[in-house]
Amino acid sequence: MAKSKRKFTDAQKRVLLLSCNYEVLNFVSDVRAILMLTREKVDVISHWDDHTFNTPNVKLPIPSIIRLRSPIRRKHGPVRYHRIVVFRRDGWRCQYCGVTVSKRDATIDHVNPQCKGGRTNYKNCVTACRACNHKKAFKTPEEVGMALMSKLEMPNVLHLYNIDVRHGWHTSWDDFIGHLKST
């Protein structure tokens, strides 16, 4: 049976999970962090201020960063492609004309078209409005006189986990992923 992916709700706090040697691994929910803590699998690096996890007997402060006590084997495969991550990486802006697109109107454009051997990956796909995607069609941007507004880059952890640096950001994360806030 496949593991279901849980989405974070507004009521939950994200917790940055580090390996035993302080490498960024993932974000986990506050509930999962508390479970790992009670099972003595992690150490707490810092806490969310004024946020607690309430049980009938105890109020536990919610961690903002936890570190695994034991080393783990990590799969170092390619980052899986997801359309929503492309939209987040591009800031929900058409990469040809710069117009902001809604979730309903956003499309994915293959810079090098699939019919010409272009692949569906983060180095070839961009956010496009419907008009620009239709105009470009099955051609390269150069063939139709269009140019990309920004360089194609791989998404970072903020794009992958939908972390909004304006809301829900804990200052203790700056030491580990703060350099990503400007990208």
PDB file of C-alpha atoms in Angstrom:
ATOM      1  CA  MET A   1       0.000   0.000   0.000  1.00  0.00           C
ATOM      2  CA  ALA A   2       1.414   3.393  -0.991  1.00  0.00           C
ATOM      3  CA  LYS A   3       2.147   5.967   1.667  1.00  0.00           C
ATOM      4  CA  SER A   4      -0.250   8.886   1.447  1.00  0.00           C
ATOM      5  CA  LYS A   5       1.236  12.378   1.303  1.00  0.00           C
ATOM      6  CA  ARG A   6      -0.141  14.616   4.044  1.00  0.00           C
ATOM      7  CA  LYS A   7      -0.637  18.249   3.280  1.00  0.00           C
ATOM      8  CA  PHE A   8       0.035  20.834   5.941  1.00  0.00           C
ATOM      9  CA  THR A   9      -2.922  22.767   7.270  1.00  0.00           C
ATOM     10  CA  ASP A  10      -2.807  26.344   8.507  1.00  0.00           C
ATOM     11  CA  ALA A  11      -3.230  25.112  12.078  1.00  0.00           C
ATOM     12  CA  GLN A  12      -0.118  22.940  11.871  1.00  0.00           C
ATOM     13  CA  LYS A  13       3.405  24.205  12.241  1.00  0.00           C
ATOM     14  CA  ARG A  14       6.127  22.925   9.960  1.00  0.00           C
ATOM     15  CA  VAL A  15       9.223  21.527  11.592  1.00  0.00           C
ATOM     16  CA  LEU A  16      12.588  21.449   9.815  1.00  0.00           C
ATOM     17  CA  LEU A  17      14.123  17.970  10.015  1.00  0.00           C
ATOM     18  CA  LEU A  18      17.917  17.690   9.984  1.00  0.00           C
ATOM     19  CA  SER A  19      20.138  14.639   9.749  1.00  0.00           C
ATOM     20  CA  CYS A  20      22.455  13.787  12.623  1.00  0.00           C
ATOM     21  CA  ASN A  21      25.164  15.837  10.868  1.00  0.00           C
ATOM     22  CA  TYR A  22      22.843  18.857  10.412  1.00  0.00           C
ATOM     23  CA  GLU A  23      22.018  18.337   6.735  1.00  0.00           C
ATOM     24  CA  VAL A  24      18.534  19.554   5.721  1.00  0.00           C
ATOM     25  CA  LEU A  25      16.355  16.519   5.022  1.00  0.00           C
ATOM     26  CA  ASN A  26      12.733  17.585   4.952  1.00  0.00           C
ATOM     27  CA  PHE A  27       9.876  19.370   6.653  1.00  0.00           C
ATOM     28  CA  VAL A  28       7.575  17.337   8.889  1.00  0.00           C
ATOM     29  CA  SER A  29       4.321  18.221  10.625  1.00  0.00           C
ATOM     30  CA  ASP A  30       4.248  19.245  14.257  1.00  0.00           C
ATOM     31  CA  VAL A  31       2.442  15.995  15.109  1.00  0.00           C
ATOM     32  CA  ARG A  32       5.127  13.861  13.463  1.00  0.00           C
ATOM     33  CA  ALA A  33       7.852  15.888  15.185  1.00  0.00           C
ATOM     34  CA  ILE A  34       6.225  15.323  18.603  1.00  0.00           C
ATOM     35  CA  LEU A  35       5.917  11.588  17.883  1.00  0.00           C
ATOM     36  CA  MET A  36       9.593  11.387  16.920  1.00  0.00           C
ATOM     37  CA  LEU A  37      10.482  13.330  20.061  1.00  0.00           C
ATOM     38  CA  THR A  38       8.474  11.084  22.386  1.00  0.00           C
ATOM     39  CA  ARG A  39      10.076   8.024  20.772  1.00  0.00           C
ATOM     40  CA  GLU A  40      13.497   9.609  21.457  1.00  0.00           C
ATOM     41  CA  LYS A  41      14.508   9.564  17.784  1.00  0.00           C
ATOM     42  CA  VAL A  42      15.326  13.296  17.612  1.00  0.00           C
ATOM     43  CA  ASP A  43      16.800  16.167  19.586  1.00  0.00           C
ATOM     44  CA  VAL A  44      15.167  19.587  19.572  1.00  0.00           C
ATOM     45  CA  ILE A  45      17.283  22.453  18.226  1.00  0.00           C
ATOM     46  CA  SER A  46      14.675  25.228  18.640  1.00  0.00           C
ATOM     47  CA  HIS A  47      10.964  25.751  19.359  1.00  0.00           C
ATOM     48  CA  TRP A  48       8.092  27.796  17.974  1.00  0.00           C
ATOM     49  CA  ASP A  49       7.328  30.616  20.430  1.00  0.00           C
ATOM     50  CA  ASP A  50       3.903  30.454  22.118  1.00  0.00           C
ATOM     51  CA  HIS A  51       2.835  27.287  20.297  1.00  0.00           C
ATOM     52  CA  THR A  52       2.190  24.113  22.226  1.00  0.00           C
ATOM     53  CA  PHE A  53       0.918  20.645  21.504  1.00  0.00           C
ATOM     54  CA  ASN A  54      -1.735  19.915  24.124  1.00  0.00           C
ATOM     55  CA  THR A  55      -2.398  16.462  25.502  1.00  0.00           C
ATOM     56  CA  PRO A  56      -4.730  15.672  28.407  1.00  0.00           C
ATOM     57  CA  ASN A  57      -1.755  15.577  30.795  1.00  0.00           C
ATOM     58  CA  VAL A  58       0.979  17.745  29.281  1.00  0.00           C
ATOM     59  CA  LYS A  59       1.584  20.851  27.189  1.00  0.00           C
ATOM     60  CA  LEU A  60       4.580  20.257  24.925  1.00  0.00           C
ATOM     61  CA  PRO A  61       6.308  23.128  23.125  1.00  0.00           C
ATOM     62  CA  ILE A  62       6.271  22.589  19.356  1.00  0.00           C
ATOM     63  CA  PRO A  63       9.777  22.343  17.894  1.00  0.00           C
ATOM     64  CA  SER A  64      10.768  24.407  14.866  1.00  0.00           C
ATOM     65  CA  ILE A  65      13.936  22.377  14.172  1.00  0.00           C
ATOM     66  CA  ILE A  66      14.692  18.787  15.118  1.00  0.00           C
ATOM     67  CA  ARG A  67      17.804  16.698  14.465  1.00  0.00           C
ATOM     68  CA  LEU A  68      17.881  12.927  14.087  1.00  0.00           C
ATOM     69  CA  ARG A  69      19.966  11.139  16.691  1.00  0.00           C
ATOM     70  CA  SER A  70      21.013   8.303  14.369  1.00  0.00           C
ATOM     71  CA  PRO A  71      22.344   8.363  10.818  1.00  0.00           C
ATOM     72  CA  ILE A  72      20.005   7.292   8.032  1.00  0.00           C
ATOM     73  CA  ARG A  73      20.468   6.014   4.515  1.00  0.00           C
ATOM     74  CA  ARG A  74      19.276   8.649   2.139  1.00  0.00           C
ATOM     75  CA  LYS A  75      18.101   8.113  -1.417  1.00  0.00           C
ATOM     76  CA  HIS A  76      19.910  10.598  -3.628  1.00  0.00           C
ATOM     77  CA  GLY A  77      17.793  10.285  -6.729  1.00  0.00           C
ATOM     78  CA  PRO A  78      16.564  13.043  -8.986  1.00  0.00           C
ATOM     79  CA  VAL A  79      13.954  15.466  -7.671  1.00  0.00           C
ATOM     80  CA  ARG A  80      10.544  14.371  -8.936  1.00  0.00           C
ATOM     81  CA  TYR A  81       8.826  16.679 -11.385  1.00  0.00           C
ATOM     82  CA  HIS A  82       5.554  18.316 -10.317  1.00  0.00           C
ATOM     83  CA  ARG A  83       3.683  21.037 -12.207  1.00  0.00           C
ATOM     84  CA  ILE A  84       2.831  22.948  -9.027  1.00  0.00           C
ATOM     85  CA  VAL A  85       6.529  23.235  -8.161  1.00  0.00           C
ATOM     86  CA  VAL A  86       7.191  24.865 -11.561  1.00  0.00           C
ATOM     87  CA  PHE A  87       4.461  27.423 -10.819  1.00  0.00           C
ATOM     88  CA  ARG A  88       5.922  28.137  -7.354  1.00  0.00           C
ATOM     89  CA  ARG A  89       9.466  28.410  -8.720  1.00  0.00           C
ATOM     90  CA  ASP A  90       8.312  30.905 -11.356  1.00  0.00           C
ATOM     91  CA  GLY A  91       6.266  32.894  -8.831  1.00  0.00           C
ATOM     92  CA  TRP A  92       3.021  32.233 -10.731  1.00  0.00           C
ATOM     93  CA  ARG A  93       4.247  34.556 -13.535  1.00  0.00           C
ATOM     94  CA  CYS A  94       4.342  33.842 -17.238  1.00  0.00           C
ATOM     95  CA  GLN A  95       8.006  33.495 -18.112  1.00  0.00           C
ATOM     96  CA  TYR A  96       7.462  35.122 -21.511  1.00  0.00           C
ATOM     97  CA  CYS A  97       5.316  38.211 -20.813  1.00  0.00           C
ATOM     98  CA  GLY A  98       5.482  38.508 -17.019  1.00  0.00           C
ATOM     99  CA  VAL A  99       1.741  38.524 -16.358  1.00  0.00           C
ATOM    100  CA  THR A 100       0.600  36.888 -13.106  1.00  0.00           C
ATOM    101  CA  VAL A 101      -1.423  33.750 -13.784  1.00  0.00           C
ATOM    102  CA  SER A 102      -4.101  32.166 -11.627  1.00  0.00           C
ATOM    103  CA  LYS A 103      -4.171  28.493 -10.767  1.00  0.00           C
ATOM    104  CA  ARG A 104      -6.988  28.077 -13.295  1.00  0.00           C
ATOM    105  CA  ASP A 105      -5.169  29.864 -16.138  1.00  0.00           C
ATOM    106  CA  ALA A 106      -1.610  28.681 -15.553  1.00  0.00           C
ATOM    107  CA  THR A 107      -0.116  26.385 -18.175  1.00  0.00           C
ATOM    108  CA  ILE A 108       3.201  24.616 -18.502  1.00  0.00           C
ATOM    109  CA  ASP A 109       5.299  25.336 -21.579  1.00  0.00           C
ATOM    110  CA  HIS A 110       8.149  23.138 -22.756  1.00  0.00           C
ATOM    111  CA  VAL A 111      10.885  25.600 -23.796  1.00  0.00           C
ATOM    112  CA  ASN A 112      12.288  22.987 -26.146  1.00  0.00           C
ATOM    113  CA  PRO A 113       9.027  21.404 -27.432  1.00  0.00           C
ATOM    114  CA  GLN A 114       8.384  17.731 -26.840  1.00  0.00           C
ATOM    115  CA  CYS A 115       7.961  17.153 -30.578  1.00  0.00           C
ATOM    116  CA  LYS A 116      11.592  18.316 -30.966  1.00  0.00           C
ATOM    117  CA  GLY A 117      12.898  16.060 -28.203  1.00  0.00           C
ATOM    118  CA  GLY A 118      12.255  18.329 -25.206  1.00  0.00           C
ATOM    119  CA  ARG A 119      11.735  16.541 -21.927  1.00  0.00           C
ATOM    120  CA  THR A 120       9.311  17.213 -19.100  1.00  0.00           C
ATOM    121  CA  ASN A 121      11.637  18.363 -16.333  1.00  0.00           C
ATOM    122  CA  TYR A 122      12.541  21.477 -14.345  1.00  0.00           C
ATOM    123  CA  LYS A 123      15.261  22.487 -16.815  1.00  0.00           C
ATOM    124  CA  ASN A 124      12.829  22.579 -19.751  1.00  0.00           C
ATOM    125  CA  CYS A 125       9.422  23.568 -18.326  1.00  0.00           C
ATOM    126  CA  VAL A 126       8.197  27.053 -17.404  1.00  0.00           C
ATOM    127  CA  THR A 127       4.982  28.763 -16.347  1.00  0.00           C
ATOM    128  CA  ALA A 128       3.169  30.386 -19.267  1.00  0.00           C
ATOM    129  CA  CYS A 129      -0.094  32.239 -19.705  1.00  0.00           C
ATOM    130  CA  ARG A 130      -2.479  30.693 -22.207  1.00  0.00           C
ATOM    131  CA  ALA A 131      -1.826  33.413 -24.804  1.00  0.00           C
ATOM    132  CA  CYS A 132       1.958  32.980 -24.778  1.00  0.00           C
ATOM    133  CA  ASN A 133       1.723  29.193 -24.735  1.00  0.00           C
ATOM    134  CA  HIS A 134      -0.630  29.309 -27.730  1.00  0.00           C
ATOM    135  CA  LYS A 135       1.601  31.798 -29.578  1.00  0.00           C
ATOM    136  CA  LYS A 136       4.721  29.712 -29.044  1.00  0.00           C
ATOM    137  CA  ALA A 137       2.934  26.447 -29.841  1.00  0.00           C
ATOM    138  CA  PHE A 138       5.360  23.788 -31.114  1.00  0.00           C
ATOM    139  CA  LYS A 139       8.305  26.110 -31.729  1.00  0.00           C
ATOM    140  CA  THR A 140      11.281  27.240 -29.698  1.00  0.00           C
ATOM    141  CA  PRO A 141      11.173  30.748 -28.187  1.00  0.00           C
ATOM    142  CA  GLU A 142      13.790  31.931 -30.698  1.00  0.00           C
ATOM    143  CA  GLU A 143      11.684  30.765 -33.659  1.00  0.00           C
ATOM    144  CA  VAL A 144       8.790  33.022 -32.604  1.00  0.00           C
ATOM    145  CA  GLY A 145      10.844  35.928 -31.243  1.00  0.00           C
ATOM    146  CA  MET A 146      10.109  35.298 -27.563  1.00  0.00           C
ATOM    147  CA  ALA A 147      12.565  35.299 -24.679  1.00  0.00           C
ATOM    148  CA  LEU A 148      12.449  33.846 -21.192  1.00  0.00           C
ATOM    149  CA  MET A 149      12.278  36.379 -18.357  1.00  0.00           C
ATOM    150  CA  SER A 150      14.518  34.320 -16.070  1.00  0.00           C
ATOM    151  CA  LYS A 151      17.060  31.549 -16.279  1.00  0.00           C
ATOM    152  CA  LEU A 152      15.729  28.012 -15.852  1.00  0.00           C
ATOM    153  CA  GLU A 153      16.822  26.627 -12.495  1.00  0.00           C
ATOM    154  CA  MET A 154      16.069  23.648 -10.345  1.00  0.00           C
ATOM    155  CA  PRO A 155      13.521  24.362  -7.597  1.00  0.00           C
ATOM    156  CA  ASN A 156      14.773  24.628  -4.033  1.00  0.00           C
ATOM    157  CA  VAL A 157      13.340  23.251  -0.784  1.00  0.00           C
ATOM    158  CA  LEU A 158      11.078  26.306  -0.376  1.00  0.00           C
ATOM    159  CA  HIS A 159       9.405  25.579  -3.729  1.00  0.00           C
ATOM    160  CA  LEU A 160       9.164  21.847  -3.077  1.00  0.00           C
ATOM    161  CA  TYR A 161       7.509  22.241   0.324  1.00  0.00           C
ATOM    162  CA  ASN A 162       5.597  25.449  -0.445  1.00  0.00           C
ATOM    163  CA  ILE A 163       7.240  27.530   2.273  1.00  0.00           C
ATOM    164  CA  ASP A 164       6.124  31.160   2.202  1.00  0.00           C
ATOM    165  CA  VAL A 165       8.944  33.311   3.579  1.00  0.00           C
ATOM    166  CA  ARG A 166       6.459  36.042   4.566  1.00  0.00           C
ATOM    167  CA  HIS A 167       4.209  33.771   6.661  1.00  0.00           C
ATOM    168  CA  GLY A 168       5.048  30.665   8.654  1.00  0.00           C
ATOM    169  CA  TRP A 169       8.828  31.233   8.591  1.00  0.00           C
ATOM    170  CA  HIS A 170      10.788  30.595  11.778  1.00  0.00           C
ATOM    171  CA  THR A 171      13.931  32.674  12.240  1.00  0.00           C
ATOM    172  CA  SER A 172      15.889  29.629  13.446  1.00  0.00           C
ATOM    173  CA  TRP A 173      15.637  28.230   9.894  1.00  0.00           C
ATOM    174  CA  ASP A 174      17.829  31.097   8.621  1.00  0.00           C
ATOM    175  CA  ASP A 175      20.992  29.229   9.629  1.00  0.00           C
ATOM    176  CA  PHE A 176      20.061  26.233   7.475  1.00  0.00           C
ATOM    177  CA  ILE A 177      17.897  27.479   4.574  1.00  0.00           C
ATOM    178  CA  GLY A 178      17.921  31.259   4.952  1.00  0.00           C
ATOM    179  CA  HIS A 179      20.008  31.686   1.800  1.00  0.00           C
ATOM    180  CA  LEU A 180      17.031  30.359  -0.190  1.00  0.00           C
ATOM    181  CA  LYS A 181      14.713  33.210   0.876  1.00  0.00           C
ATOM    182  CA  SER A 182      15.963  35.498  -1.889  1.00  0.00           C
ATOM    183  CA  THR A 183      15.488  32.952  -4.719  1.00  0.00           C
TER     184      THR A 183
END
